[in-house]
mmCIF file of C-alpha atoms in Angstrom:
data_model
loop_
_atom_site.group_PDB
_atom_site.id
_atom_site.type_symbol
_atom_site.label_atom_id
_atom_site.label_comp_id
_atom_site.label_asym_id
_atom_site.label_seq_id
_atom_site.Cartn_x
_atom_site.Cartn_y
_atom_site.Cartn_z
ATOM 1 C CA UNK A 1 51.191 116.602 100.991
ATOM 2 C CA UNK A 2 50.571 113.624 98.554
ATOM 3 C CA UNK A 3 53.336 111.913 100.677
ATOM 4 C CA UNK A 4 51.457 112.694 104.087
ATOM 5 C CA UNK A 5 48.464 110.953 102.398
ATOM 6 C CA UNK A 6 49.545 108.016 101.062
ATOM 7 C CA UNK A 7 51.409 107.484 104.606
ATOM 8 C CA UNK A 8 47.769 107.824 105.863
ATOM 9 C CA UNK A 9 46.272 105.460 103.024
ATOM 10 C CA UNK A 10 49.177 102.816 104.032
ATOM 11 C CA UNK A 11 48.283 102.160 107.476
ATOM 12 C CA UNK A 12 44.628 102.914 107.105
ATOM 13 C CA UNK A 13 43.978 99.183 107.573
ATOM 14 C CA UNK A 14 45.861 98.206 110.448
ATOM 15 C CA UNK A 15 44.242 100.686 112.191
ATOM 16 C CA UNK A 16 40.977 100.016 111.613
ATOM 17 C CA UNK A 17 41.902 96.411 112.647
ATOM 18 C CA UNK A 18 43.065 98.608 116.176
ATOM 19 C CA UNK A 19 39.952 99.753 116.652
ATOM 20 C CA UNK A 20 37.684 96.742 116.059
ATOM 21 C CA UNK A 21 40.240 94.868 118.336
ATOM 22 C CA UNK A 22 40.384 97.559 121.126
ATOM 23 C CA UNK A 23 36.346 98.362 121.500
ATOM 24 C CA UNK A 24 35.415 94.342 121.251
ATOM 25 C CA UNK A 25 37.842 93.597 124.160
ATOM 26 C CA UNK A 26 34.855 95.441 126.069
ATOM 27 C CA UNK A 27 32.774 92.871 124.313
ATOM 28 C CA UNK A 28 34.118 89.828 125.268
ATOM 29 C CA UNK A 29 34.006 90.589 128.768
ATOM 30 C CA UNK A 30 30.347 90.032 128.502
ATOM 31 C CA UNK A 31 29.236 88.404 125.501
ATOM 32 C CA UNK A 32 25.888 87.274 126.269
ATOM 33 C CA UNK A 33 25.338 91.754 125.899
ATOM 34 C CA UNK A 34 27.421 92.726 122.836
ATOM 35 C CA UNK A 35 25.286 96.055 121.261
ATOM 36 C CA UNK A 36 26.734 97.202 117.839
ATOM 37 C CA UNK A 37 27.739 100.898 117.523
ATOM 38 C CA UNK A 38 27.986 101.660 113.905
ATOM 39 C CA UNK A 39 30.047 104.848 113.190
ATOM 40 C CA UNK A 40 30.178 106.459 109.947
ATOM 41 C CA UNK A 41 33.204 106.920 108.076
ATOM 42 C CA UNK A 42 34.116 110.600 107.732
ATOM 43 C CA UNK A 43 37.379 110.895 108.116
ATOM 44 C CA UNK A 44 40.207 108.652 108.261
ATOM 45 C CA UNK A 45 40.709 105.289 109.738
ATOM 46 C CA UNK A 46 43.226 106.713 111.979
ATOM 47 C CA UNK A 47 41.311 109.566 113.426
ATOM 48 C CA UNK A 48 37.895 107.545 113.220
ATOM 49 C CA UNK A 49 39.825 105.523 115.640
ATOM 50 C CA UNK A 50 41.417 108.085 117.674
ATOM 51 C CA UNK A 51 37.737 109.795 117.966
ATOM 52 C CA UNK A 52 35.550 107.401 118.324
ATOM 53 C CA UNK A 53 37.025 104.394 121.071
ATOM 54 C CA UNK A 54 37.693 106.435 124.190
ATOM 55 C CA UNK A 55 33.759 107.614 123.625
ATOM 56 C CA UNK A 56 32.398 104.320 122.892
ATOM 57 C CA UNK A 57 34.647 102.805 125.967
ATOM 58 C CA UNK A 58 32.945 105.537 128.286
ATOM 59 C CA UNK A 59 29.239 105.041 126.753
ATOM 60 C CA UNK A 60 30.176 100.840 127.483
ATOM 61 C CA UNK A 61 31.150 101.390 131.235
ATOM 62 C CA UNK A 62 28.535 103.981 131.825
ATOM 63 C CA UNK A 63 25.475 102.411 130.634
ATOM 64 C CA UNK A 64 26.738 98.868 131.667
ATOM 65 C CA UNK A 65 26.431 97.409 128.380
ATOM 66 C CA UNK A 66 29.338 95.830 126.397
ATOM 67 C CA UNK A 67 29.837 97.764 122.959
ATOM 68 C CA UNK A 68 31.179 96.998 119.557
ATOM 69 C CA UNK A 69 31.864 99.800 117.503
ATOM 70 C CA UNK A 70 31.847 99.422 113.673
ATOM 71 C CA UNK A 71 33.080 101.648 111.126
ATOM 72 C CA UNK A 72 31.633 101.315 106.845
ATOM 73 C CA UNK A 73 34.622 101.627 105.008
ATOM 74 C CA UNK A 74 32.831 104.048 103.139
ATOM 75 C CA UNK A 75 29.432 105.811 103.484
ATOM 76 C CA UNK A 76 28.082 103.070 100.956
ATOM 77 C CA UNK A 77 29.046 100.440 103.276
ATOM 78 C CA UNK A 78 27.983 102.531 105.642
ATOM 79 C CA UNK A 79 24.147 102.937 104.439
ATOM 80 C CA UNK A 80 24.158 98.740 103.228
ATOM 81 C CA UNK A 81 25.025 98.543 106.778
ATOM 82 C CA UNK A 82 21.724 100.532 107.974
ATOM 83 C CA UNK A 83 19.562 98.917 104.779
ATOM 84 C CA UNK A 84 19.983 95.661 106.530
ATOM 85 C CA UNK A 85 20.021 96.538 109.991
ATOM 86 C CA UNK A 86 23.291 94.940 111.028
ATOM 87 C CA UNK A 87 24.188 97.516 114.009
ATOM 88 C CA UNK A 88 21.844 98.604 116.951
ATOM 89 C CA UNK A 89 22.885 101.763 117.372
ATOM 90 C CA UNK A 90 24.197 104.155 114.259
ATOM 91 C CA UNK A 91 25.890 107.915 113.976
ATOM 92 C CA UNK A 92 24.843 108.766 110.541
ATOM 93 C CA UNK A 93 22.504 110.510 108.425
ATOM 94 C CA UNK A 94 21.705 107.619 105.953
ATOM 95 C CA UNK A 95 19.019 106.735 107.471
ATOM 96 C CA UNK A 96 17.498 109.264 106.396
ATOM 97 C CA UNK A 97 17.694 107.639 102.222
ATOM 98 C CA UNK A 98 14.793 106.101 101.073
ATOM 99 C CA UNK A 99 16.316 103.498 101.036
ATOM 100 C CA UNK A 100 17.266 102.878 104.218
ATOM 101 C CA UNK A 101 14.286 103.976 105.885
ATOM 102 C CA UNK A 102 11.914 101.126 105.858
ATOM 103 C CA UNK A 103 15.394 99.655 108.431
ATOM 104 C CA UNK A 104 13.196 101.944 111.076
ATOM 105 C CA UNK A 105 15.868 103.255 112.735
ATOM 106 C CA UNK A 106 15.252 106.288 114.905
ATOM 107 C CA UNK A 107 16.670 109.273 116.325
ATOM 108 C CA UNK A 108 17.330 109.188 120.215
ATOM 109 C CA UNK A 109 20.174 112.071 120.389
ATOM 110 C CA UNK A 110 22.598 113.944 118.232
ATOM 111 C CA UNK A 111 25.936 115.718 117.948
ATOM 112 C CA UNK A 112 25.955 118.600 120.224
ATOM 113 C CA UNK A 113 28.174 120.373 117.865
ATOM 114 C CA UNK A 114 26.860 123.959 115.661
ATOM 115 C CA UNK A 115 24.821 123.062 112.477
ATOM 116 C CA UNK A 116 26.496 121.504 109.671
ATOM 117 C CA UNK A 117 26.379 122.682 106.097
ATOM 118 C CA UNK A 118 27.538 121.689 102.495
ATOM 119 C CA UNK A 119 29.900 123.615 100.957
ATOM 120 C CA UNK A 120 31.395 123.400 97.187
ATOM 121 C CA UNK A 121 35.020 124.145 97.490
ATOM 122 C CA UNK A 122 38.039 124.725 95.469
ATOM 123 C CA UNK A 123 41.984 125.156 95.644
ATOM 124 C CA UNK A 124 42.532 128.976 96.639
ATOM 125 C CA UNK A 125 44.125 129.961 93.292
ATOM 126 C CA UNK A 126 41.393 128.228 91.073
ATOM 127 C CA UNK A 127 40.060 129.905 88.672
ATOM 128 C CA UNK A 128 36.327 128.915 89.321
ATOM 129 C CA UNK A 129 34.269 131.342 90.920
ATOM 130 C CA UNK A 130 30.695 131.217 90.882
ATOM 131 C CA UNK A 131 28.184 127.878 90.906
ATOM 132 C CA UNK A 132 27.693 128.654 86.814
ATOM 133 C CA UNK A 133 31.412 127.644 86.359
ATOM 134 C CA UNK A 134 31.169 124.096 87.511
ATOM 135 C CA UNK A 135 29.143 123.110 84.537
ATOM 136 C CA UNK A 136 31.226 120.691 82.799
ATOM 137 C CA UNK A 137 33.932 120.408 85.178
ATOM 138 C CA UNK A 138 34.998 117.042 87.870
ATOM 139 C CA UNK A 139 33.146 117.104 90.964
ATOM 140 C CA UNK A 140 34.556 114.868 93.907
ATOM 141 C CA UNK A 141 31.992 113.748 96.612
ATOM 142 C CA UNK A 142 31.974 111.591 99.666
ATOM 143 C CA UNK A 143 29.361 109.135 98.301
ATOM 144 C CA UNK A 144 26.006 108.922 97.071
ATOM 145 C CA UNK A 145 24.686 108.773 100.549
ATOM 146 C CA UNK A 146 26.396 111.261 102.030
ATOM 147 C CA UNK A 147 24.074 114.491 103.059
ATOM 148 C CA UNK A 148 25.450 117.850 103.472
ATOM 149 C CA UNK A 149 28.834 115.928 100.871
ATOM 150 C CA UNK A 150 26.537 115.145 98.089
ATOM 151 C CA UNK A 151 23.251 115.396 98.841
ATOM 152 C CA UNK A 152 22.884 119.197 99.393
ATOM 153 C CA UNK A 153 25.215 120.542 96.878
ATOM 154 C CA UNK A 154 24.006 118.411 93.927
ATOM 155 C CA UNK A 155 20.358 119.338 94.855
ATOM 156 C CA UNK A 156 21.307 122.776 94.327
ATOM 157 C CA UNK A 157 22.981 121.894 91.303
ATOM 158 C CA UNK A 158 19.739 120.199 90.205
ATOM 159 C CA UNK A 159 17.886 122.856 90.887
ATOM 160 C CA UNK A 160 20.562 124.995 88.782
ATOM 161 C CA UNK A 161 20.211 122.900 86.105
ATOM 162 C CA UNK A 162 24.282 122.732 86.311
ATOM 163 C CA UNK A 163 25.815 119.572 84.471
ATOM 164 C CA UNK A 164 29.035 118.164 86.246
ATOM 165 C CA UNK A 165 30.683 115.183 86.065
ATOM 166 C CA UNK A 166 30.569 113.262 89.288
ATOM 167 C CA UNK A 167 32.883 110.923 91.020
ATOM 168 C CA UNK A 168 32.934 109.521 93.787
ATOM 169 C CA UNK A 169 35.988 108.556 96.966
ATOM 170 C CA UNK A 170 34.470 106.728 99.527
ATOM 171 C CA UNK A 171 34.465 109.554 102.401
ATOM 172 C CA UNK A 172 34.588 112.982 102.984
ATOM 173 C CA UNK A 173 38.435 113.193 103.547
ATOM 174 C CA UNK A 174 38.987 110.814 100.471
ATOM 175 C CA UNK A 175 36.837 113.878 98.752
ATOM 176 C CA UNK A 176 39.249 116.394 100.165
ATOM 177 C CA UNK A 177 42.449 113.969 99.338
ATOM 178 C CA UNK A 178 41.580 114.451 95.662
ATOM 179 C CA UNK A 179 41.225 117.984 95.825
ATOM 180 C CA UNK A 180 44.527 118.218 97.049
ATOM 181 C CA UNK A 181 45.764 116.149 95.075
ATOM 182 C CA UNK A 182 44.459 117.799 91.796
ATOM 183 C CA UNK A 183 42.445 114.700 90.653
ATOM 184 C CA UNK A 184 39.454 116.715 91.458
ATOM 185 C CA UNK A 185 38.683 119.865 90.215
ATOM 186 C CA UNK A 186 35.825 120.818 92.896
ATOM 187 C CA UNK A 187 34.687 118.691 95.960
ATOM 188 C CA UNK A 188 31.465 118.685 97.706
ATOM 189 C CA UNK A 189 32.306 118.503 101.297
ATOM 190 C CA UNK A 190 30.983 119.287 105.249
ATOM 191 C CA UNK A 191 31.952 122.818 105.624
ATOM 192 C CA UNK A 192 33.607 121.682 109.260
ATOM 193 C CA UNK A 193 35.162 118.364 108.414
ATOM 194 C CA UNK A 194 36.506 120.307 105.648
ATOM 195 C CA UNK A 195 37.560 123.172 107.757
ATOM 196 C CA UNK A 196 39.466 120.437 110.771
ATOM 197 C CA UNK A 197 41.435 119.285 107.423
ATOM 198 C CA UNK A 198 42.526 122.050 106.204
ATOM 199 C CA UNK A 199 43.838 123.653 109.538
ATOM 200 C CA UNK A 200 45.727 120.052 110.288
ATOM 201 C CA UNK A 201 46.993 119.353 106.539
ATOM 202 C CA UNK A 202 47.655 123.561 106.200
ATOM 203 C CA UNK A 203 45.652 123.553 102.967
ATOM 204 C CA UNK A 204 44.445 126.287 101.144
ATOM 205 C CA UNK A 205 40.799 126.275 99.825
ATOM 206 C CA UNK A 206 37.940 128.670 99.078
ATOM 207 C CA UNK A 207 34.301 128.116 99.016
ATOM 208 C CA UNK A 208 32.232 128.363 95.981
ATOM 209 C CA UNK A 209 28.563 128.002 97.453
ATOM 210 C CA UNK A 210 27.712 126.924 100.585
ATOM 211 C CA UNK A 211 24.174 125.875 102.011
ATOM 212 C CA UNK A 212 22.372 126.819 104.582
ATOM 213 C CA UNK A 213 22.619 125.114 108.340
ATOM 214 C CA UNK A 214 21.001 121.387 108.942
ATOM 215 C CA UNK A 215 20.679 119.929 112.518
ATOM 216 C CA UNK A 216 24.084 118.104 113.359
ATOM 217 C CA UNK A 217 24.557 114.239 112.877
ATOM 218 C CA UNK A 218 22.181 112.567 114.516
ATOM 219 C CA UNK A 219 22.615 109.042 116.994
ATOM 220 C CA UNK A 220 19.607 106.267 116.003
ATOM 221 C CA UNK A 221 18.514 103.114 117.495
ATOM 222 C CA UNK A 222 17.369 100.213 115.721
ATOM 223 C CA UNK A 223 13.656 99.026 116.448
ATOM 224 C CA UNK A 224 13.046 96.543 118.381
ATOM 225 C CA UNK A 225 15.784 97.247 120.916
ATOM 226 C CA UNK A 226 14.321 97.116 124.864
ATOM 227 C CA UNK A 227 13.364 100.594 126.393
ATOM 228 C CA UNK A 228 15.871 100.330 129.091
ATOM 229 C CA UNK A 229 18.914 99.414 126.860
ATOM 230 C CA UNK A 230 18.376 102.510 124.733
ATOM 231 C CA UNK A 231 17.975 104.533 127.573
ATOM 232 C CA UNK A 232 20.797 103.640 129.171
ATOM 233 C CA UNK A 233 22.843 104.175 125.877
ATOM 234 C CA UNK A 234 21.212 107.704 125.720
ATOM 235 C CA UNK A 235 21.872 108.602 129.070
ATOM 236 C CA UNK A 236 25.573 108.119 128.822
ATOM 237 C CA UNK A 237 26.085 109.671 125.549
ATOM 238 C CA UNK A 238 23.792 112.611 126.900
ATOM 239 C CA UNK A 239 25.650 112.732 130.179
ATOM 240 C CA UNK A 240 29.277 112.730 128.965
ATOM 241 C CA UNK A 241 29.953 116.695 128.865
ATOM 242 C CA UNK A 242 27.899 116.995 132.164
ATOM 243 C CA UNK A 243 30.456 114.502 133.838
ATOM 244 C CA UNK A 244 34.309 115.748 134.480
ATOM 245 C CA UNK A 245 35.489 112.227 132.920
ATOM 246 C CA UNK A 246 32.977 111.980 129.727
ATOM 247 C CA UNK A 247 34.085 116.110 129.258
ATOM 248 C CA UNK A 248 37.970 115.202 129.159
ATOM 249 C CA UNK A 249 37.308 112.142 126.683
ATOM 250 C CA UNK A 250 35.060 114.848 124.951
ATOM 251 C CA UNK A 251 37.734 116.993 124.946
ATOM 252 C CA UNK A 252 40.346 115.185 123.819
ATOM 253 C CA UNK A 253 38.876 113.550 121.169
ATOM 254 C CA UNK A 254 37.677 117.215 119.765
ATOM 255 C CA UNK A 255 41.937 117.786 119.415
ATOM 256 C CA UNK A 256 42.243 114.436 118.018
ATOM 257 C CA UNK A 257 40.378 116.130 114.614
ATOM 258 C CA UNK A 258 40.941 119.758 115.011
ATOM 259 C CA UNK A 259 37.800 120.684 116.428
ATOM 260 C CA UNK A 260 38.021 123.998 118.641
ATOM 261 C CA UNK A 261 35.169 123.044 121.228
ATOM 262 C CA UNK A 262 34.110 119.722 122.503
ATOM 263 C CA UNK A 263 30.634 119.605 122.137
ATOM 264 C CA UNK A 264 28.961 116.036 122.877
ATOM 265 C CA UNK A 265 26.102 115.068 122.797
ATOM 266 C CA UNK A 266 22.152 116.385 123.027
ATOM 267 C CA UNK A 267 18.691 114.541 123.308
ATOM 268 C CA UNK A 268 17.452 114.437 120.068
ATOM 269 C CA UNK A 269 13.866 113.313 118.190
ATOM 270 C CA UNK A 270 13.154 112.464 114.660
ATOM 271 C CA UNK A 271 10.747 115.248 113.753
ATOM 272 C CA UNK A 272 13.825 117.291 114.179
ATOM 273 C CA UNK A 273 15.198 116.237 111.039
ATOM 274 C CA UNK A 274 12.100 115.734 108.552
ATOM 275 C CA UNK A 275 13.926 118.820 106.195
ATOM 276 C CA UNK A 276 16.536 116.090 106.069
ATOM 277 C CA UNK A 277 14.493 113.024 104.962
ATOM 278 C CA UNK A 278 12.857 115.696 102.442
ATOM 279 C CA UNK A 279 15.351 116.147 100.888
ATOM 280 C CA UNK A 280 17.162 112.831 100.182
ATOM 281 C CA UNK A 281 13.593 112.122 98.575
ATOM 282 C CA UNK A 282 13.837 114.821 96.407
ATOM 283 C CA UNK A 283 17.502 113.945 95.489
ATOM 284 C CA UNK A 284 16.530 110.370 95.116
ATOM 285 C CA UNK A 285 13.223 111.120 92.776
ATOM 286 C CA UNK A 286 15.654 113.347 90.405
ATOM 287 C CA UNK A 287 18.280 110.957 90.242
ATOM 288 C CA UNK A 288 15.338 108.231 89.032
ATOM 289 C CA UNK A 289 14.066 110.572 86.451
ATOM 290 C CA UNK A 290 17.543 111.292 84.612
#
């Protein structure tokens, strides 16, 4: 297993060079309409890669517009990437921060996938059981930004008055690369990027806590964008599992990650997600007070 990961760690960035290089061909065929798509970083280069450029490809041809996708090397970069408004478009939740929302980004679809949810999990044969027996102990997370990673499981934590000792690796499969690799005692993780790895790395893990659902990842536009352009971005994203050649990109980037169904994509609005902007405020007020 630690072998299989450091192979994946070794060519991490040469393939994230292959992806920059392979969505800004579409780019320079038009450069006078280049439109940034950032994506954040959940998993690794490799299968942010594998996921993400046949999509982006289709939403560039579709909607006419010539699309750059970029990828945060880690949710930090990620969120710095929002704060200062550096992509048009953006698949993440960190917008949601306080400190990334005067950026103005807002919602105009989502992930058509099932509710997501944060989940505390273990190695199968550990001998924590309950919330109570994390006090104390190493907790892996995504990042600081990351919602349903960190952000829901250290609010209820908070709310537990549980003391652990935080650290932090960069994404959420970084999270789950310590667990497995015993550097990590617990990780805070999304309950299905968590599941995906486990089925394709045949890991053993079992959940501690787990939180109720939140609306999937949502799909923003920066302000100040014309009505038309986002539109047209929408549409295609919208359209893709309504079309027989977005559905079989859909499809097989779903098997790319391990996900059973291919989902898409789904109109979305920002009062949709106010539960979310809640409560990074309340995460963000504790964390001030401590």
């Amino acid at each position: 297993m630690r072998a299989k990961l450091s192979k994946v760690m070794g060519i991490a960035s040469f393939t994230m060079g292959m992806l920059l290089v392979c969505v800004d061909s579409l780019a320079a065929e038009n450069p006078t309409n280049v439109l940034t798509f950032g994506v954040i970083s959940q998993r690794s280069p490799i299968l942010t890669a594998a996921y993400w450029n046949p999509i982006i490809r289709y939403v560039s041809e579709k909607s006419g517009m010539s699309i750059r996708v970029r990828v945060g090397k880690t949710g930090v970069d990620t969120s710095e990437m929002i704060r200062r408004g550096e992509v048009d478009f953006i698949f993440s939740n960190h917008i949601f921060h306080p400190d990334n929302v005067a950026s103005g980004y807002y919602v105009i679809a989502r992930d058509g996938g099932k509710p997501i949810s944060g989940q505390l999990v273990v190695p199968v044969d550990s001998p924590i059981k309950t919330l109570s027996d994390l006090s104390g102990k190493t907790v892996v997370f995504p990042s600081r930004v990351a919602f349903v990673g960190y952000m829901v499981p250290i609010h209820r934590l908070y709310a537990e008055r549980i003391l652990v000792k935080p650290k932090f690796a960069g994404n959420q499969e970084g999270a789950m690369g310590q667990l497995v690799a015993g550097s990590a005692e617990v990780a805070g993780v999304n309950s299905e990027v968590m599941r995906e790895f486990a089925l394709r790395e045949k890991y053993e893990y079992r959940a501690v806590w787990t939180s109720k659902s939140y609306l999937n990842m949502p799909v923003a536009a920066k302000p100040g964008l014309p009505k038309q352009t986002v539109e047209a971005v929408r549409k295609a994203l919208v359209g893709m599992k309504h079309d027989p050649e977005g559905r079989k990109i859909l499809i097989g980037s779903a098997k790319t990650v391990g996900q059973d169904i291919a989902d898409g994509f789904e109109i979305a609005h920002d009062q949709q997600y106010r539960d979310q902007r809640m409560l990074y405020r309340e995460v963000a007020a504790w964390e001030v007070t401590k």
